PDB file of C-alpha atoms and ligand atoms in Angstrom:
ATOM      1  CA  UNK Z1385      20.219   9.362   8.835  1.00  0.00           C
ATOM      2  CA  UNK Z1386      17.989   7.157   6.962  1.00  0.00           C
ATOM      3  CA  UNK Z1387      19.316   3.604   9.371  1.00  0.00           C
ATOM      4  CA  UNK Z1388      18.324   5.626  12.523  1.00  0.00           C
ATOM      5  CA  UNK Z1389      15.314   7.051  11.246  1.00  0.00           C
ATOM      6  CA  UNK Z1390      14.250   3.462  10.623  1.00  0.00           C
ATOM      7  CA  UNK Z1391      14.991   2.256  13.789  1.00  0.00           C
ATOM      8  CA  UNK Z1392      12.856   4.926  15.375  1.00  0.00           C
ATOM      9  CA  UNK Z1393      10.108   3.868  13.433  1.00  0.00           C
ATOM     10  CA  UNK Z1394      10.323   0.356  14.274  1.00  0.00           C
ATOM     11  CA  UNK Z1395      10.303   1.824  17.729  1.00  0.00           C
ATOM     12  CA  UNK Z1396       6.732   3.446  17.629  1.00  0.00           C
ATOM     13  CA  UNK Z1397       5.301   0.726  15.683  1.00  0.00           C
ATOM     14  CA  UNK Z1398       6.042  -1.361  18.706  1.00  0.00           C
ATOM     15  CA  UNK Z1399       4.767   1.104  20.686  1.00  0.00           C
ATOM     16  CA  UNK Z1400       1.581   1.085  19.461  1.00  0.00           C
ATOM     17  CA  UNK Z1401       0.988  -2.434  18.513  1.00  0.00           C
ATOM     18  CA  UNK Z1402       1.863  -2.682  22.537  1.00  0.00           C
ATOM     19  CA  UNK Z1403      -0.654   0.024  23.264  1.00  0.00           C
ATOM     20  CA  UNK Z1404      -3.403  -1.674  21.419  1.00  0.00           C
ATOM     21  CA  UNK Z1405      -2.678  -4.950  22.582  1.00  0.00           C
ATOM     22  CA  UNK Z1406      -1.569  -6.151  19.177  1.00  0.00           C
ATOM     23  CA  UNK Z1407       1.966  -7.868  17.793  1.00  0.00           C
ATOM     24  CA  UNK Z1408       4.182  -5.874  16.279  1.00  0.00           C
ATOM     25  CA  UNK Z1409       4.766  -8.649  14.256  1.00  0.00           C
ATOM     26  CA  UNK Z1410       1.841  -8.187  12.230  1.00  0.00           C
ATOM     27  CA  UNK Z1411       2.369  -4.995  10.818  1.00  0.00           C
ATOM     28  CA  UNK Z1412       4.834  -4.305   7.721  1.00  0.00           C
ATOM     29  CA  UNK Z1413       6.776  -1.352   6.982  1.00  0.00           C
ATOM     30  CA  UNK Z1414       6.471   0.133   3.810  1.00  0.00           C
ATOM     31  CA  UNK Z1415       9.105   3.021   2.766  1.00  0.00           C
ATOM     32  CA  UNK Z1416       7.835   4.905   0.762  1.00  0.00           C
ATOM     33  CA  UNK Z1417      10.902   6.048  -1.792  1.00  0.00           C
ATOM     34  CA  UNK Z1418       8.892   8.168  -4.560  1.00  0.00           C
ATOM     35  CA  UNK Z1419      11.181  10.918  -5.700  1.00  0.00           C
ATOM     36  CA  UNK Z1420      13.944   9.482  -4.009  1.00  0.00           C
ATOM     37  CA  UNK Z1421      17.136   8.402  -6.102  1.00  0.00           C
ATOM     38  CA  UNK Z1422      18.116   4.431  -5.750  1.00  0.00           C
ATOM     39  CA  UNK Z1423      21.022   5.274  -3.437  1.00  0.00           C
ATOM     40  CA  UNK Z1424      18.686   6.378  -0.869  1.00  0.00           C
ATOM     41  CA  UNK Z1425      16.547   2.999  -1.331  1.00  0.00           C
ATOM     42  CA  UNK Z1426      20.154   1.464  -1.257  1.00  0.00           C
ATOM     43  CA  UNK Z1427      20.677   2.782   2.315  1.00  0.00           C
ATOM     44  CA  UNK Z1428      17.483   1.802   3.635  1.00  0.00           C
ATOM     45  CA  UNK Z1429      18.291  -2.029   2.245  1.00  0.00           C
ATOM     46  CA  UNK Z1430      21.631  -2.186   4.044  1.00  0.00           C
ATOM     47  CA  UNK Z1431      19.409  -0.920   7.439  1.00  0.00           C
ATOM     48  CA  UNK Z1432      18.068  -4.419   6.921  1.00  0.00           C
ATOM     49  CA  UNK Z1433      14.569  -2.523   5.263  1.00  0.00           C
ATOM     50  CA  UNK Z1434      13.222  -4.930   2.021  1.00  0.00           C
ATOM     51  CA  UNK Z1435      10.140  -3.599   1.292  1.00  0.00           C
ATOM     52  CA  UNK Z1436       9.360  -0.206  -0.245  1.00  0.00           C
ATOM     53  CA  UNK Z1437       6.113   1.615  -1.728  1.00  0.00           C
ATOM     54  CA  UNK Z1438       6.555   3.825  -5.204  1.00  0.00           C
ATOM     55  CA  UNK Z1439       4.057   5.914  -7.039  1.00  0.00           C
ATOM     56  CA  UNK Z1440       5.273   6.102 -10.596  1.00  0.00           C
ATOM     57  CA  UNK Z1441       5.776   3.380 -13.015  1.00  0.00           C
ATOM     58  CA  UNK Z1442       8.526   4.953 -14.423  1.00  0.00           C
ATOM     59  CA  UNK Z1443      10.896   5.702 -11.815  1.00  0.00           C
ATOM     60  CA  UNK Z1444      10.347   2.312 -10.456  1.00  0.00           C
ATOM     61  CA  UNK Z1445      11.554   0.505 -13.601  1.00  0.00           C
ATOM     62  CA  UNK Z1446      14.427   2.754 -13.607  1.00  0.00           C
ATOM     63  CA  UNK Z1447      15.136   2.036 -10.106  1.00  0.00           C
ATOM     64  CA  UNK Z1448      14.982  -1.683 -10.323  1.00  0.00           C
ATOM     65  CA  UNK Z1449      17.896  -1.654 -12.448  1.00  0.00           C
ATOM     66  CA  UNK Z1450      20.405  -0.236 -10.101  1.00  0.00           C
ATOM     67  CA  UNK Z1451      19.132  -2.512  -7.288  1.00  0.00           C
ATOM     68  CA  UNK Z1452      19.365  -5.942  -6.025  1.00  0.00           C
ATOM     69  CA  UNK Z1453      16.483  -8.531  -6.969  1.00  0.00           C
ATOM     70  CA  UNK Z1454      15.413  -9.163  -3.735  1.00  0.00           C
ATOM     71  CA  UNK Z1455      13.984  -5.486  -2.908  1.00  0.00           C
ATOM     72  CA  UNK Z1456      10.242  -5.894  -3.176  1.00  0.00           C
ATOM     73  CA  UNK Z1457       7.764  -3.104  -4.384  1.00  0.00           C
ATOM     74  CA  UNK Z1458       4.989  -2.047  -3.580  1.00  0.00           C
ATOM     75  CA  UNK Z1459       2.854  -0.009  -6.007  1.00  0.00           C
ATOM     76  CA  UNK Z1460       0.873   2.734  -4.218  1.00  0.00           C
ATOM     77  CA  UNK Z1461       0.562   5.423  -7.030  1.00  0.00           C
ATOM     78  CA  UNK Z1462      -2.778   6.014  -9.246  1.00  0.00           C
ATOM     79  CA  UNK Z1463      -1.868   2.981 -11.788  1.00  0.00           C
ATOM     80  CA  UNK Z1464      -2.829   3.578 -15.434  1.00  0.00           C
ATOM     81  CA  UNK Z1465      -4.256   0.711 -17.243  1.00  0.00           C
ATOM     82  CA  UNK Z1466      -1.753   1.158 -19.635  1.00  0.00           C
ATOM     83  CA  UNK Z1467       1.079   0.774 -17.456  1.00  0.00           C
ATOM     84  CA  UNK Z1468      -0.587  -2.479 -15.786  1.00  0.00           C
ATOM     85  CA  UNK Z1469       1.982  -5.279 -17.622  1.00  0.00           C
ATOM     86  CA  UNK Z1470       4.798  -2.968 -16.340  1.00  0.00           C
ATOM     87  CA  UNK Z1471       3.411  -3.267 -12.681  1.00  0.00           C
ATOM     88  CA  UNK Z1472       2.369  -6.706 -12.508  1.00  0.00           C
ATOM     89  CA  UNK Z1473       5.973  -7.586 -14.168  1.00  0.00           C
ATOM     90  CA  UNK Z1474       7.897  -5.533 -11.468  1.00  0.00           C
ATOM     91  CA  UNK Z1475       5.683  -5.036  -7.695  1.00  0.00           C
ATOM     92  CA  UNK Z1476       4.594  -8.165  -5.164  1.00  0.00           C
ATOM     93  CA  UNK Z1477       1.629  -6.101  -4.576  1.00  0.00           C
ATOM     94  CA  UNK Z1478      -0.392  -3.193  -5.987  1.00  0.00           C
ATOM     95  CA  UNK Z1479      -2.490  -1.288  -3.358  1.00  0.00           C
ATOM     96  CA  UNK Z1480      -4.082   0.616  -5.527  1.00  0.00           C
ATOM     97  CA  UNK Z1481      -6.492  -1.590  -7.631  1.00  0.00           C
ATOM     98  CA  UNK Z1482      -9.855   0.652  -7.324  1.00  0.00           C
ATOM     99  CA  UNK Z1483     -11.767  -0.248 -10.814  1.00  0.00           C
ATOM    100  CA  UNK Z1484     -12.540  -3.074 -12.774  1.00  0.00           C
ATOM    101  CA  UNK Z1485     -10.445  -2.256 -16.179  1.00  0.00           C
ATOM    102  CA  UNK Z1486      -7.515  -1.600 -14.381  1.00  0.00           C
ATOM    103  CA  UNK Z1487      -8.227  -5.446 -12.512  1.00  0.00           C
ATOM    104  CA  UNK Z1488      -9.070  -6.957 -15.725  1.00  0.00           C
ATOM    105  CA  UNK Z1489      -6.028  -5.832 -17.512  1.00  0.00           C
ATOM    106  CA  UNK Z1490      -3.716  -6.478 -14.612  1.00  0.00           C
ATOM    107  CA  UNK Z1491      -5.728 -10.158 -14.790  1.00  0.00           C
ATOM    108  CA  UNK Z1492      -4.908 -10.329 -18.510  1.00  0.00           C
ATOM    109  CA  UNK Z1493      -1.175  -9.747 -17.964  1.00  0.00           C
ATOM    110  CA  UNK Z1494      -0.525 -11.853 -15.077  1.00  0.00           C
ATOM    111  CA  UNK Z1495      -2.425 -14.916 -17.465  1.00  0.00           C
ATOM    112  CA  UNK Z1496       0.595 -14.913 -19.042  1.00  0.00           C
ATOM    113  CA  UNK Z1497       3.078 -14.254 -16.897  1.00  0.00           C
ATOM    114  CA  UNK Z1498       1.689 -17.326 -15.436  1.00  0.00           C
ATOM    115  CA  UNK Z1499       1.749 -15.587 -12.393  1.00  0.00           C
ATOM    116  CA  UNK Z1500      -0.739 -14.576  -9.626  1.00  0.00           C
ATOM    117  CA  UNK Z1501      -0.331 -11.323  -7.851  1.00  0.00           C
ATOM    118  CA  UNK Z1502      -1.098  -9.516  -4.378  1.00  0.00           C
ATOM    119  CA  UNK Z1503      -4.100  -6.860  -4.797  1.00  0.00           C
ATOM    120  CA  UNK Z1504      -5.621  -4.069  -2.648  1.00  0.00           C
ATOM    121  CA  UNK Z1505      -8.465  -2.418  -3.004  1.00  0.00           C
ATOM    122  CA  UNK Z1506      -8.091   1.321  -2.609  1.00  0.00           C
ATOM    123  CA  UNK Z1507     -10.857   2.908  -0.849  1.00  0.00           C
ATOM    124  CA  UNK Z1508     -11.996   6.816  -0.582  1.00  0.00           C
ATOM    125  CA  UNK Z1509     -12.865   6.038   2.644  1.00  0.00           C
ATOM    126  CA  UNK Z1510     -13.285  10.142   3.200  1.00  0.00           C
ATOM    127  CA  UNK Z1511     -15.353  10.387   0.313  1.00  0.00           C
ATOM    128  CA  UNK Z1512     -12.193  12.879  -0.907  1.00  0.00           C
ATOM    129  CA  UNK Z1513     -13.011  14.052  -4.147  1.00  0.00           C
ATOM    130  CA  UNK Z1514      -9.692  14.895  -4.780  1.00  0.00           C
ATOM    131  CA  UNK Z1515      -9.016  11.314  -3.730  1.00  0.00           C
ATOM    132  CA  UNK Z1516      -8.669   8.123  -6.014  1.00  0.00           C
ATOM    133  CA  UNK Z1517     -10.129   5.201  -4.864  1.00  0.00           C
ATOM    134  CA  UNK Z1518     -13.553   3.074  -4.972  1.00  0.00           C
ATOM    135  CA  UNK Z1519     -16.526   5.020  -3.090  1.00  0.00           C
ATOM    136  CA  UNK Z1520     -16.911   3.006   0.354  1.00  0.00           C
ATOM    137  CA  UNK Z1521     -20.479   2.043  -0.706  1.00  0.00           C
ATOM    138  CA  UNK Z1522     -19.564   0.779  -4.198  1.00  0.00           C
ATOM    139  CA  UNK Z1523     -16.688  -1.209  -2.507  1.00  0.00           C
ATOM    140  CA  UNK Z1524     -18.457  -4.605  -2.269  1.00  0.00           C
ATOM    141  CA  UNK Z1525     -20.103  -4.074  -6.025  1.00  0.00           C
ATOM    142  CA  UNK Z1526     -16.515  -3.614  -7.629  1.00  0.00           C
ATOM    143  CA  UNK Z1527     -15.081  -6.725  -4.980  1.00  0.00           C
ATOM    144  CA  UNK Z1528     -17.783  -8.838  -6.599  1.00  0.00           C
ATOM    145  CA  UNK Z1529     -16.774  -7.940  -9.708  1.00  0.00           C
ATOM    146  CA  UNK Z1530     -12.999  -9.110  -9.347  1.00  0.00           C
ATOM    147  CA  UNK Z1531     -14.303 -12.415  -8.038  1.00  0.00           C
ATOM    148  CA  UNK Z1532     -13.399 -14.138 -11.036  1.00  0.00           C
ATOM    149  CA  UNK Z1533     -10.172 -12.635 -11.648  1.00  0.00           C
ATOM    150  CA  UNK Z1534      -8.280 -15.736 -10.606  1.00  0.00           C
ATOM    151  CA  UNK Z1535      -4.871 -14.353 -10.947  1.00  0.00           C
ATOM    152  CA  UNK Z1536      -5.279 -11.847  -8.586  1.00  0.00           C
ATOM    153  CA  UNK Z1537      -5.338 -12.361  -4.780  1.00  0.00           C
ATOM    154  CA  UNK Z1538      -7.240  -9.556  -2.589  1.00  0.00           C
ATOM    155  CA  UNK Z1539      -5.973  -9.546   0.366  1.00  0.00           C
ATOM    156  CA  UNK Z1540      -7.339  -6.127   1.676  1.00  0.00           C
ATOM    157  CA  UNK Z1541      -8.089  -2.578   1.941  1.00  0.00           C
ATOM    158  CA  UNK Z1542      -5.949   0.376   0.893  1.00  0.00           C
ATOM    159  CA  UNK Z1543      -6.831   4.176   1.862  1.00  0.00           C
ATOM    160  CA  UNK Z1544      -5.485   7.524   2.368  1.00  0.00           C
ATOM    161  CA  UNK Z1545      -7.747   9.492   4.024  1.00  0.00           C
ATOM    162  CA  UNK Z1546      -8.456  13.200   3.528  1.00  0.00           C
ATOM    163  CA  UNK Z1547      -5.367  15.487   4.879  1.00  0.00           C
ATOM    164  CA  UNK Z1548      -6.173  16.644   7.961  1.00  0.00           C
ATOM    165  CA  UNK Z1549      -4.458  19.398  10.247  1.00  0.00           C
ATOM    166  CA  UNK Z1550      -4.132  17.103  13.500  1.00  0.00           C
ATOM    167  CA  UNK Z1551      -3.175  13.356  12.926  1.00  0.00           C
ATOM    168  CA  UNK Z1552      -5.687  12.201  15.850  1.00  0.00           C
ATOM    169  CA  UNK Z1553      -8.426  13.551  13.059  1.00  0.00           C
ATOM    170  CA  UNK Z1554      -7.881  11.072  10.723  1.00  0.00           C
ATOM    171  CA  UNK Z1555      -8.792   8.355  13.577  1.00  0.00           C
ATOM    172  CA  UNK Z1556     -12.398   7.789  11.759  1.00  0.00           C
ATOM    173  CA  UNK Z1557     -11.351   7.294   8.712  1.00  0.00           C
ATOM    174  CA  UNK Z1558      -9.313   4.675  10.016  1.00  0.00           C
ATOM    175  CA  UNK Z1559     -11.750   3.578  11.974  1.00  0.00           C
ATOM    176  CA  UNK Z1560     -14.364   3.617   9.031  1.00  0.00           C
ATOM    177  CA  UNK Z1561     -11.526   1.440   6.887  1.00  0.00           C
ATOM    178  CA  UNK Z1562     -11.775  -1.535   9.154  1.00  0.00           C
ATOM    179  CA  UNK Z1563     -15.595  -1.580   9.635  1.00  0.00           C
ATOM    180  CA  UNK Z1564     -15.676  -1.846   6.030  1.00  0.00           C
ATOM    181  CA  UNK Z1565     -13.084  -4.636   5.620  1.00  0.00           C
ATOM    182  CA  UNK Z1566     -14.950  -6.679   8.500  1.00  0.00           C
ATOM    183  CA  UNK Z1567     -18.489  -6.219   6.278  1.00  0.00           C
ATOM    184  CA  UNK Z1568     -16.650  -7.525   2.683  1.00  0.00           C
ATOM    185  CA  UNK Z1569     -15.090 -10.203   5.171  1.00  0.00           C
ATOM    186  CA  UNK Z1570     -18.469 -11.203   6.158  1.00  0.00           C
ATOM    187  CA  UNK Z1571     -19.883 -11.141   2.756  1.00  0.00           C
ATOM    188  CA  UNK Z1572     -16.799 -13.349   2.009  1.00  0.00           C
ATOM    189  CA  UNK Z1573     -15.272 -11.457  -0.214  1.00  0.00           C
ATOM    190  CA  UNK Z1574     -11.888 -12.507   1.542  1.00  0.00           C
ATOM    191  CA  UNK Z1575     -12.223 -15.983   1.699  1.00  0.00           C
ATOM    192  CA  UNK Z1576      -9.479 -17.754   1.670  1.00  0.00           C
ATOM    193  CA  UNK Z1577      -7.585 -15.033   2.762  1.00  0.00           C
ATOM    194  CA  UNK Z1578      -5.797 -15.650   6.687  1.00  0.00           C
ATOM    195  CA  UNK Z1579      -4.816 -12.250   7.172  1.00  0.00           C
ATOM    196  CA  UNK Z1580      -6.487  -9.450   5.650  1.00  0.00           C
ATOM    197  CA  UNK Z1581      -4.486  -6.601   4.959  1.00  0.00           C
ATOM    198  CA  UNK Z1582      -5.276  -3.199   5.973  1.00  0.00           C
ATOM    199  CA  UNK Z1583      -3.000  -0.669   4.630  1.00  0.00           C
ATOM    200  CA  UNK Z1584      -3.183   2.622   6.273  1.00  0.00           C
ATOM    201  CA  UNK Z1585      -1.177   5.893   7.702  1.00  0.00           C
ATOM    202  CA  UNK Z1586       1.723   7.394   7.250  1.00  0.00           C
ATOM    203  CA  UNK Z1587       4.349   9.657   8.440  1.00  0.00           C
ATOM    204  CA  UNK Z1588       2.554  12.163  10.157  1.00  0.00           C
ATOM    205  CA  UNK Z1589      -0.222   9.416  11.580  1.00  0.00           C
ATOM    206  CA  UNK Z1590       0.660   5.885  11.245  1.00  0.00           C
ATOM    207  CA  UNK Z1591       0.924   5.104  14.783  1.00  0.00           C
ATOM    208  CA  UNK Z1592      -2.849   5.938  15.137  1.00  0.00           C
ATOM    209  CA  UNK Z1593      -3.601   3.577  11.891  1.00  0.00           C
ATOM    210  CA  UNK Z1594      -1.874   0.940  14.047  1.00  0.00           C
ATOM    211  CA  UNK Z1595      -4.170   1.641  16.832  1.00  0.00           C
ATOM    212  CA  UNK Z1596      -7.228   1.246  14.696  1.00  0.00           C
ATOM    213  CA  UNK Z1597      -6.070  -1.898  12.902  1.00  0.00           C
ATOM    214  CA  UNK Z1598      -3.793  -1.591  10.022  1.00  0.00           C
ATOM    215  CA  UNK Z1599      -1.450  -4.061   8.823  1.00  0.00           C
ATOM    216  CA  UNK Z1600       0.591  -2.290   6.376  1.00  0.00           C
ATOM    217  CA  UNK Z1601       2.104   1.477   7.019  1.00  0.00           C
ATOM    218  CA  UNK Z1602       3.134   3.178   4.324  1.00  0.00           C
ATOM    219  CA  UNK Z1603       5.929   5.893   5.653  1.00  0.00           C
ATOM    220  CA  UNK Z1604       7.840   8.022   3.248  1.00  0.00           C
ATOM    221  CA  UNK Z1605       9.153  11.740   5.086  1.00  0.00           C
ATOM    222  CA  UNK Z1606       9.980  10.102   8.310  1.00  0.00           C
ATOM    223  CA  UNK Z1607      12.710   7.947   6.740  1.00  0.00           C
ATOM    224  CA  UNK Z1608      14.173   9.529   3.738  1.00  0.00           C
ATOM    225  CA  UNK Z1609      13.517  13.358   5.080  1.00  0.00           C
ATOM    226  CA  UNK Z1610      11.309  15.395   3.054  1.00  0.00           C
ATOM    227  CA  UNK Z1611      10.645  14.881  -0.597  1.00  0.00           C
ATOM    228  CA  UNK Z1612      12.689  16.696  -3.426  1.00  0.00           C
ATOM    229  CA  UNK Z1613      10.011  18.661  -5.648  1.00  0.00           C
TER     230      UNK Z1613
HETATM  231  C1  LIG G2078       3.773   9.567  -0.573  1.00  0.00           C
HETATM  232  C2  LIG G2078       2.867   8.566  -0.019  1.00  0.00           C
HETATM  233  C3  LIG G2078       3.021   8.058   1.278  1.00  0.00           C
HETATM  234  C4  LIG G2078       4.097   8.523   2.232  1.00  0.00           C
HETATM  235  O1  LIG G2078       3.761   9.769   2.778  1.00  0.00           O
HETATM  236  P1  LIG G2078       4.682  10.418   3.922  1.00  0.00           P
HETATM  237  O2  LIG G2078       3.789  11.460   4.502  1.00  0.00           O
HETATM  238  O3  LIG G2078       5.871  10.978   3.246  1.00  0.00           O
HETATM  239  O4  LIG G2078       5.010   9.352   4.884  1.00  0.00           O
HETATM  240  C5  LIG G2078       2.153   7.077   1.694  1.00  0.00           C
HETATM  241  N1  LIG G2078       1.164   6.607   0.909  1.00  0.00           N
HETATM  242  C6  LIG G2078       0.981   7.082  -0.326  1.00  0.00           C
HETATM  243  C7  LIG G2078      -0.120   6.513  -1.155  1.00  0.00           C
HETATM  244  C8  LIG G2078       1.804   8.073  -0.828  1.00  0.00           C
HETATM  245  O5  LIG G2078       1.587   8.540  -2.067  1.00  0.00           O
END
C-alpha cells in the first residue's frame, strides 16, 4: 500500500534526523515514480506526498498530463541537452546538471521562459565509471563555470554512489559528498544560497544519507514496490 509505505518512511526519516541530532524538517522526500503509471503517482498525492523524482523526459511529459498542476518534479535521470527546454519547462529542480552544455542550454531556455530554475550538481562521488556525474576533483572547475549562468540557482550536490552489497558501505561516499559541498561552500560557490542541498540515498540506504547530512532522499522501491521492467 503505497499511503502506508509512505508513512513508514516518514517514520525512519524521523528516526534518523533524531539519531543525528538533526530536524526532520529539513529533509524532503522525493518519490521516485520512474516506470510507474500516473495512477500510482496519483495515490501517493492523495497520501498528502507532492514531490516526486523521474528519470525520463518522456514519461514525465506524458505523466503531467493526467495529473494535477501542483505535483512538482524533480528530474533525476541522465538529461540530454536536447531534451533541456522540455525539463526546464516541466521540473522545479534538475539534480542532475553535471556539464557545462547541458547548463548553458538549460540557461538559454530558461532566458526565455523568463524563468530561473533550481540546479544540482551531480557528482561521481565513487569515481563509478559506470556512473554519470562531474569527477569530485573537477567539481569546483565546472561550478565556476556555471557562475554566470544567472538563470540557474545551485543549490547543491547530487550523487549516487557506487552499488554496494551492505547499505552501511555506502557511508563514505556519503560522507565524501558533504566534505565536498562544505569545500565549494567555502570557495563560495553557494553564496547566496541558505540551505544547501544535499541530495543523497535511497531505498535500500537513505536513512544512513540522513545520518551523514543529506537534505533531499530520493526513494523509489520502498513506496511504489519494485519497478516494472
Ligand atoms: C531509481 C532512482 C532512485 C530510486 O531508487 P530506489 O532504490 O528504487 O529507491 C533514486 N535516485 C535515482 C537517481 C534513481 O535513478
Amino acid at each position: 500500500m503505497i499511503s502506508t509505505n509512505l508513512l513508514k518512511i516518514q517514520e525512519q526519516i524521523q528516526l534518523a534526523a533524531r539519531n543525528s541530532g538533526r530536524s526532520a524538517a529539513e529533509i524532503k522526500l522525493v518519490a521516485v515514480s520512474k516506470k510507474f503509471p500516473h495512477t500510482a503517482i496519483l495515490s501517493a498525492y492523495k497520501a498528502g506526498q507532492q514531490l516526486f523524482g523521474e528519470n525520463y523526459i518522456q514519461e514525465l511529459q506524458q505523466k503531467r498530463k493526467e495529473l494535477p498542476e501542483n505535483i512538482r518534479f524533480h528530474f533525476i535521470g541522465h538529461l540530454q541537452t536536447n531534451k533541456a527546454k522540455i525539463a526546464a519547462e516541466s521540473c522545479s529542480m534538475i539534480e542532475t546538471v553535471d556539464r557545462v552544455k547541458l547548463a548553458t542550454a538549460l540557461n538559454k531556455h530558461l532566458e526565455k521562459l523568463d524563468k530561473n530554475l533550481d540546479i544540482l550538481v551531480q557528482v561521481n562521488i565513487g569515481q563509478d565509471s559506470n556512473k554519470s556525474g562531474v569527477a569530485p576533483d573537477r567539481a569546483a572547475e565546472l561550478l565556476e563555470d556555471l557562475q554566470p549562468l544567472s538563470r540557474l540557482r545551485i543549490k547543491g550536490l547530487m550523487t549516487i554512489p557506487p552499488y554496494e552489497a551492505s547499505p552501511e558501505k555506502t557511508r563514505p561516499h556519503f560522507k565524501n559528498l558533504r566534505v565536498l559541498a562544505d569545500k565549494l561552500s567555502a570557495i563560495g560557490f553557494f553564496a547566496g544560497i541558505e540551505n544547501i542541498e544535499l541530495s543523497m540515498g535511497m531505498s535500500g540506504d537513505f536513512p544512513i544519507a540522513i545520518e551523514e547530512g543529506a537534505t533531499i532522499v530520493r526513494v523509489g522501491t520502498a513506496i511504489f514496490g519494485n519497478r516494472p521492467v
